[in-house]
PDB file of C-alpha atoms in Angstrom:
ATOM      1  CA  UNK A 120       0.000   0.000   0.000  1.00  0.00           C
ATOM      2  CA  UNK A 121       1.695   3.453  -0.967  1.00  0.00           C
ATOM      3  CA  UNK A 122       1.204   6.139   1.000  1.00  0.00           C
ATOM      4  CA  UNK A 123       1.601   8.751  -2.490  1.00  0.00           C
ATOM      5  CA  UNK A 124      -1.566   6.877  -4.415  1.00  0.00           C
ATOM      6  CA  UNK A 125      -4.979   7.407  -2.703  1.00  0.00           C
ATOM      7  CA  UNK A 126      -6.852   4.408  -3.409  1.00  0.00           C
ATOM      8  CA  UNK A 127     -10.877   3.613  -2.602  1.00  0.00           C
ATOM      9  CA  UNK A 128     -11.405   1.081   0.321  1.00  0.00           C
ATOM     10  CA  UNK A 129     -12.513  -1.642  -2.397  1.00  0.00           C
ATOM     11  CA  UNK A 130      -9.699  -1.301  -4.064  1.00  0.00           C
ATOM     12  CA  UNK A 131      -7.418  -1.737  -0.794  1.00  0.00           C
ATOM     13  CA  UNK A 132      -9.571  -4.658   0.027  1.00  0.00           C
ATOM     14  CA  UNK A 133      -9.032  -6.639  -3.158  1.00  0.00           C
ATOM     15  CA  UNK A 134      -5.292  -6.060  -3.031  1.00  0.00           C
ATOM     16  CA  UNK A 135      -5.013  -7.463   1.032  1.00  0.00           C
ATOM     17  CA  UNK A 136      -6.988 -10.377  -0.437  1.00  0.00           C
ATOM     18  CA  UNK A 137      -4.972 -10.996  -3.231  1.00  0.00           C
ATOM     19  CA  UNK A 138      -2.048 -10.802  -0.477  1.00  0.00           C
ATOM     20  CA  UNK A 139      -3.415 -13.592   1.782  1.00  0.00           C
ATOM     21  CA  UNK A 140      -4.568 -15.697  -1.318  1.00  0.00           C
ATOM     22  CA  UNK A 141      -0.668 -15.306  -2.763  1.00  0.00           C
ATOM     23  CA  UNK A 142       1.388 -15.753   0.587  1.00  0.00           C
ATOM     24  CA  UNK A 143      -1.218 -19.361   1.125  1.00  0.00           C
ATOM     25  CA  UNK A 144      -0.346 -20.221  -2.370  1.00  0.00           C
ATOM     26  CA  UNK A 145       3.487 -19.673  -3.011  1.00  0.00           C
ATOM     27  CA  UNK A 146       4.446 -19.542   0.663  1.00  0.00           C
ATOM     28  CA  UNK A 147       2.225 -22.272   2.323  1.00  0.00           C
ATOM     29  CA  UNK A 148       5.020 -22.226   5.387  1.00  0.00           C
ATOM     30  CA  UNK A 149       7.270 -19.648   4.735  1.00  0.00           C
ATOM     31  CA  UNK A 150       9.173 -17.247   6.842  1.00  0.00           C
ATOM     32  CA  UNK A 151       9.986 -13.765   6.091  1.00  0.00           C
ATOM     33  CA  UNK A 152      11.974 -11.161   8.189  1.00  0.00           C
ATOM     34  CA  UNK A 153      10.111  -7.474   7.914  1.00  0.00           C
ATOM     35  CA  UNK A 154      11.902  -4.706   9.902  1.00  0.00           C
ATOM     36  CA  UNK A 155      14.144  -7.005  12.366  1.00  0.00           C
ATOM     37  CA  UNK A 156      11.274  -9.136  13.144  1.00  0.00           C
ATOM     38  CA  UNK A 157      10.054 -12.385  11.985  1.00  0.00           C
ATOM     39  CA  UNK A 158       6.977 -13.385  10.728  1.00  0.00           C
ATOM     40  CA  UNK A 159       5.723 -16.657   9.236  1.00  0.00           C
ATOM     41  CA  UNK A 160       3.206 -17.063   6.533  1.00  0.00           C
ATOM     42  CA  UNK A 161       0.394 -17.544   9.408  1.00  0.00           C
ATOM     43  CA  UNK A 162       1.103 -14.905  10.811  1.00  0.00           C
ATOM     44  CA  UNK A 163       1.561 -11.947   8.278  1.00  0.00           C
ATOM     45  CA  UNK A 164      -2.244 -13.585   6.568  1.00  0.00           C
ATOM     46  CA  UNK A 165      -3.587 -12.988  10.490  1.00  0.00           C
ATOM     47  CA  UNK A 166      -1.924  -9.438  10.772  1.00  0.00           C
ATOM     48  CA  UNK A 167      -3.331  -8.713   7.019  1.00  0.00           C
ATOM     49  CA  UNK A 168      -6.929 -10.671   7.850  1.00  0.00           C
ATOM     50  CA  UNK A 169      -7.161  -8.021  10.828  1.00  0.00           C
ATOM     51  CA  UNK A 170      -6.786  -4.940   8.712  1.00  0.00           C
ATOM     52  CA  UNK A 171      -9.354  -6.775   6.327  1.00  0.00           C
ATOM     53  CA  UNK A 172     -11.833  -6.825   9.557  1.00  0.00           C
ATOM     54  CA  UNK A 173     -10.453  -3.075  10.652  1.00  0.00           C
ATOM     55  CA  UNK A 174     -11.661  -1.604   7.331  1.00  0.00           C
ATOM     56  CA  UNK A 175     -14.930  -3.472   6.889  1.00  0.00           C
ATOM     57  CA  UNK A 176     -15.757  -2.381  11.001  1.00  0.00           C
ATOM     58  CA  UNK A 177     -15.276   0.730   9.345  1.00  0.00           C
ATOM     59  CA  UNK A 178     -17.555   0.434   6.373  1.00  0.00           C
ATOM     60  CA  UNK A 179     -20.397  -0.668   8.858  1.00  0.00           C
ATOM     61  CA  UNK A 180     -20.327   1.807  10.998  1.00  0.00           C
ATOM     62  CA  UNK A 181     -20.214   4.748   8.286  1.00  0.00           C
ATOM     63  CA  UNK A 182     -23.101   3.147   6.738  1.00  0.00           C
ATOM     64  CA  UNK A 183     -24.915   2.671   9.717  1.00  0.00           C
ATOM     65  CA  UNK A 184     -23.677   6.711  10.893  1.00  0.00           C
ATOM     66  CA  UNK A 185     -25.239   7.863   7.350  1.00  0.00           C
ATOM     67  CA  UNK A 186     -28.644   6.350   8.178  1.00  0.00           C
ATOM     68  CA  UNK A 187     -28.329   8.059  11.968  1.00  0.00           C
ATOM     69  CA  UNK A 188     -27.463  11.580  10.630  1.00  0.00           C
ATOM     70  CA  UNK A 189     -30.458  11.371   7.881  1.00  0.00           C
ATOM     71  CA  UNK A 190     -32.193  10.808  11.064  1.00  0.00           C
ATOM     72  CA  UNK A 191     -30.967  13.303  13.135  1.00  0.00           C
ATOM     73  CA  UNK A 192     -32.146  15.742  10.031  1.00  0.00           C
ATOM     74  CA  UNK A 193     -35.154  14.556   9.430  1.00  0.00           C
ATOM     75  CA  UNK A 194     -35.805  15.083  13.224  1.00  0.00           C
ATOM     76  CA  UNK A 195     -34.658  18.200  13.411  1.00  0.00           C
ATOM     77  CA  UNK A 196     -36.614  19.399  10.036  1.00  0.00           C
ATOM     78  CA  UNK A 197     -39.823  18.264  12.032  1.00  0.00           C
ATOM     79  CA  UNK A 198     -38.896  19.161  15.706  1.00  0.00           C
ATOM     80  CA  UNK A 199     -36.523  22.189  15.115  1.00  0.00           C
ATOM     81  CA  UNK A 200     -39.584  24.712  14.238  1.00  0.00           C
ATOM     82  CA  UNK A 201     -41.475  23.457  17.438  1.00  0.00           C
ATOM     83  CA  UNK A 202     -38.856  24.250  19.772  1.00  0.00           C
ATOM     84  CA  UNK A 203     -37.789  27.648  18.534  1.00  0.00           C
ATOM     85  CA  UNK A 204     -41.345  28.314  18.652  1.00  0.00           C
ATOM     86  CA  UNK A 205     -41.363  27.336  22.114  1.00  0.00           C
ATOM     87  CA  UNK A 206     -38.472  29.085  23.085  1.00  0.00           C
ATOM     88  CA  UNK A 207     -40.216  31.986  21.614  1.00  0.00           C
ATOM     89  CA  UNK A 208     -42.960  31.648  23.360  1.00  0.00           C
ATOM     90  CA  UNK A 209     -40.954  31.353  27.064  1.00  0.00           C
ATOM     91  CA  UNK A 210     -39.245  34.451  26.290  1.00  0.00           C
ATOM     92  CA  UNK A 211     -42.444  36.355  25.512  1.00  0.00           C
ATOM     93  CA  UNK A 212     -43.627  35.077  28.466  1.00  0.00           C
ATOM     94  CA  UNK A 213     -41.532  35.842  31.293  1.00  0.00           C
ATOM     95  CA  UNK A 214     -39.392  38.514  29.481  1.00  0.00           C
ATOM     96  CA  UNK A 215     -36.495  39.557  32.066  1.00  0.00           C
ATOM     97  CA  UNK A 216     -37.121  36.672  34.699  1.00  0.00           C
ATOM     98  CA  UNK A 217     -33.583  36.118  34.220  1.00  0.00           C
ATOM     99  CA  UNK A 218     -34.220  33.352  37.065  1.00  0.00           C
ATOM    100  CA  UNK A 219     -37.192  31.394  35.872  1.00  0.00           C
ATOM    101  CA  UNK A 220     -35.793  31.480  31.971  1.00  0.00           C
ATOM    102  CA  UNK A 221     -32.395  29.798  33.682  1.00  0.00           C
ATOM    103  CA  UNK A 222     -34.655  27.061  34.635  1.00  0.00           C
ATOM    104  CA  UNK A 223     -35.355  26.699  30.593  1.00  0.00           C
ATOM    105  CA  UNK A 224     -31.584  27.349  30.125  1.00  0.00           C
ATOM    106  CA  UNK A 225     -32.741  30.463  27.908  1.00  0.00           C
ATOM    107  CA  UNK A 226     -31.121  34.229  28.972  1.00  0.00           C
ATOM    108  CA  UNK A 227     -33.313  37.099  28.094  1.00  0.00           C
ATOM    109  CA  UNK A 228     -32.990  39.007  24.972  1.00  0.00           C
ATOM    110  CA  UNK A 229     -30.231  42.238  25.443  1.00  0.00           C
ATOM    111  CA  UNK A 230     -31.922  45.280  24.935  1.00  0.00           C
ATOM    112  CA  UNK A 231     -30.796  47.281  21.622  1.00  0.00           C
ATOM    113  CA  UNK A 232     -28.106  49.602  22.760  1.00  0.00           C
ATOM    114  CA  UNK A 233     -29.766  53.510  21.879  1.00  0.00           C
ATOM    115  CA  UNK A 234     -28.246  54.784  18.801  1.00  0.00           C
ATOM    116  CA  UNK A 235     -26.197  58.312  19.152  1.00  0.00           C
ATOM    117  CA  UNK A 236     -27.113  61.128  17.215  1.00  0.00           C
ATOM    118  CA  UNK A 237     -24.133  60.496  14.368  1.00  0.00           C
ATOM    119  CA  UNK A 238     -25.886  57.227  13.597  1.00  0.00           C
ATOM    120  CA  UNK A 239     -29.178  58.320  13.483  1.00  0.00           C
ATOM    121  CA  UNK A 240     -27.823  60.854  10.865  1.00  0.00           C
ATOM    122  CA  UNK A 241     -26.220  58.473   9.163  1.00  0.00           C
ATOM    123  CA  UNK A 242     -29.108  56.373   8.356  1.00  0.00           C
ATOM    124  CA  UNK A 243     -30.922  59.196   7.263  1.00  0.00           C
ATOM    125  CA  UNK A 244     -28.436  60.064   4.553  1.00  0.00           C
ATOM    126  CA  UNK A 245     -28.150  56.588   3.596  1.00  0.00           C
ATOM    127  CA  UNK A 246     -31.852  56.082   3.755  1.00  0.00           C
ATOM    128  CA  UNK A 247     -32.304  59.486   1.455  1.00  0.00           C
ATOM    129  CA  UNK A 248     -29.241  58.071  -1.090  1.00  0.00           C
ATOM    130  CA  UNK A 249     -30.631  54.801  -1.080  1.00  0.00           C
ATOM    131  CA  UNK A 250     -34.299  56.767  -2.379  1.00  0.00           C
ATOM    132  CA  UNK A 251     -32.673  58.661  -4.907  1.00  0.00           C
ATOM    133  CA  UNK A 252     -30.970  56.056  -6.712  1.00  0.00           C
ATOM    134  CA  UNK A 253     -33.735  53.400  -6.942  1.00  0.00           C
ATOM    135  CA  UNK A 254     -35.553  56.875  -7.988  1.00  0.00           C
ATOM    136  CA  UNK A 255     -38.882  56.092  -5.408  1.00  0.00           C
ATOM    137  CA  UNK A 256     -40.894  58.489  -5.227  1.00  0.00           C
ATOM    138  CA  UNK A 257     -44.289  59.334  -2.872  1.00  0.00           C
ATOM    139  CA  UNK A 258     -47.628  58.368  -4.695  1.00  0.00           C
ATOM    140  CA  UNK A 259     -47.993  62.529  -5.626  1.00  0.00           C
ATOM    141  CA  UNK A 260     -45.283  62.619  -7.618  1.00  0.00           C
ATOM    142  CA  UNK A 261     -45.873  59.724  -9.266  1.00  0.00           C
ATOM    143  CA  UNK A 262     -49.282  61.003 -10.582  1.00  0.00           C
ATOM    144  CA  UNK A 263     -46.926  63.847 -12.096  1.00  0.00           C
ATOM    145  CA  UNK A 264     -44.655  61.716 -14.331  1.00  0.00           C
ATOM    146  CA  UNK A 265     -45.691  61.164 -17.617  1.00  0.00           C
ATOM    147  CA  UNK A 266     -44.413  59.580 -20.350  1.00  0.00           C
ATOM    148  CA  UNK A 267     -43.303  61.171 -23.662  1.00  0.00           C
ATOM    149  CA  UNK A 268     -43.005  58.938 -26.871  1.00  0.00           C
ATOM    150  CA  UNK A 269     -40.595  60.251 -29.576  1.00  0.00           C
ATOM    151  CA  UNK A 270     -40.488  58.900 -32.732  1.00  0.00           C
ATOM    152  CA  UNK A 271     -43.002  56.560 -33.541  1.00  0.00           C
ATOM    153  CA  UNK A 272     -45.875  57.589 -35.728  1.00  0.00           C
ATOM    154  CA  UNK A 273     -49.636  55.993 -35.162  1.00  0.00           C
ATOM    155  CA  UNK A 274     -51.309  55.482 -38.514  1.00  0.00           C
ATOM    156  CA  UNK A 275     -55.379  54.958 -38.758  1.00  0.00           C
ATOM    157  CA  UNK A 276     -56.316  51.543 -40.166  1.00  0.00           C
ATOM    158  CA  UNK A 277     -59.311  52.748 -42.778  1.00  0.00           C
ATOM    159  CA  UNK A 278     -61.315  50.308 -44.744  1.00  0.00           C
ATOM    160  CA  UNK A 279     -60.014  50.894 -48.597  1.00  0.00           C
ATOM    161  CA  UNK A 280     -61.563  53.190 -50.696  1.00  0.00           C
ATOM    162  CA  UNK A 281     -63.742  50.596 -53.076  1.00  0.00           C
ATOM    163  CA  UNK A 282     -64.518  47.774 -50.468  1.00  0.00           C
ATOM    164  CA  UNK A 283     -67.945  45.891 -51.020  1.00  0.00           C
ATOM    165  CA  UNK A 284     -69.828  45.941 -47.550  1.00  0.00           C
ATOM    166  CA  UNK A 285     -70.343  42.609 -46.382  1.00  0.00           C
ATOM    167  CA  UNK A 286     -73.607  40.428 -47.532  1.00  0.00           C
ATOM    168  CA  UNK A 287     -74.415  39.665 -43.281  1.00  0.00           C
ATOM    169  CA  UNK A 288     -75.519  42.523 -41.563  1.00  0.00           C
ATOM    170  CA  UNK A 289     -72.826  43.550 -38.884  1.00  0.00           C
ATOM    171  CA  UNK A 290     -74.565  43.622 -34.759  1.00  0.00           C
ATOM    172  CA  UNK A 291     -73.403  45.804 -32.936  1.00  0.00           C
ATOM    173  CA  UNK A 292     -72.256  44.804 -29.190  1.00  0.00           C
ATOM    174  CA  UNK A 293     -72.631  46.898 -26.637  1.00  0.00           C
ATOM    175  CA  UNK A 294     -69.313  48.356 -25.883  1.00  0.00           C
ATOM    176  CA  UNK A 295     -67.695  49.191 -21.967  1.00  0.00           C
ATOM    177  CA  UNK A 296     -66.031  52.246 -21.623  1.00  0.00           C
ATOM    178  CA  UNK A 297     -62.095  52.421 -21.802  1.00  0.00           C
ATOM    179  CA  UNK A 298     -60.646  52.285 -18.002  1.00  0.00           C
ATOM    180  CA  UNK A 299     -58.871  55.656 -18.088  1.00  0.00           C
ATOM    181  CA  UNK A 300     -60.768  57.822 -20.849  1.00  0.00           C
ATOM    182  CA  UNK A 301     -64.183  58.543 -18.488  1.00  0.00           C
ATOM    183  CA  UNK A 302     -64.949  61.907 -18.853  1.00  0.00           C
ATOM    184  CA  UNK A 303     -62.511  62.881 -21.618  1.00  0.00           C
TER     185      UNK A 303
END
């Protein structure tokens, strides 16, 4: 196993099999000496069998950890809501009782510090800024603007000159005024 490549956990699994299966078959009783210490075929393919159970331990339990944390959101998707509500509710409830909402293990809520008159100026500018470059306006001056086409000419659709009338008799429909145009 190289410590440069990454390789997946199957792939580290077949190759510790394929270890065990070639040390049984070419070294049935064999003896090898790895880092001033012996080790005979039996007991490198136990050493290599325990890594083998190591990794698949591991495999279990992230499976298993996956299902528990889908869990664990699916309960707090459904719970979470109720219990902010609630906590909501206790601080509404008994507001500064710093003692009774330690009972809860909730603290009340810290009072906005006052804002100094440099602030308060501040906003104001920003707020006016802010105004005049969206380009809002109050409903009274939006009643003023009007819009002013340039350039594009309206021409009358007229029935030409020599047109037979039509052999049906046209019926008229009573007609609702234009929204806008009463009174013009």
């Amino acid at each position: 196993m190289s410590s440069t490549t990454s390789k997946s956990k199957a792939a580290t699994l077949a190759q510790l099999q394929s270890l065990i299966g070639g040390l049984q078959k070419q070294f049935p009783n064999g003896q090898f000496t790895l880092g001033n210490t012996v080790f005979t075929t039996a007991t490198l393919v136990q050493a290599i069998q325990s890594l083998i159970d190591a990794i698949n331990a591991v495999n279990t339990v992230q499976a298993s950890a996956k299902v528990a944390v889908a869990a664990l959101r699916a309960t707090v998707a459904k719970v979470g809501p109720v219990v902010l509500a609630l906590k909501r509710n206790l601080l509404a409830m008994f507001g500064n009782a710093t003692d009774t909402l330690a009972l809860f293990g909730l603290e009340p809520r810290k009072a906005p510090a006052p804002r100094t008159g440099p602030e308060i100026a501040a906003a104001a500018a920003k707020a006016r800024a802010t105004r005049t470059a969206r380009g809002t306006t109050s409903k009274k001056k939006k009643l003023a603007v009007t819009g002013n086409v340039i350039g594009i000419t309206v021409t009358p659709i007229t029935e030409p000159a020599g047109a037979q009338p039509s052999a049906q008799p046209a019926t008229t429909a009573p007609t609702a005024p234009i929204p806008g145009t009463a009174g013009k």
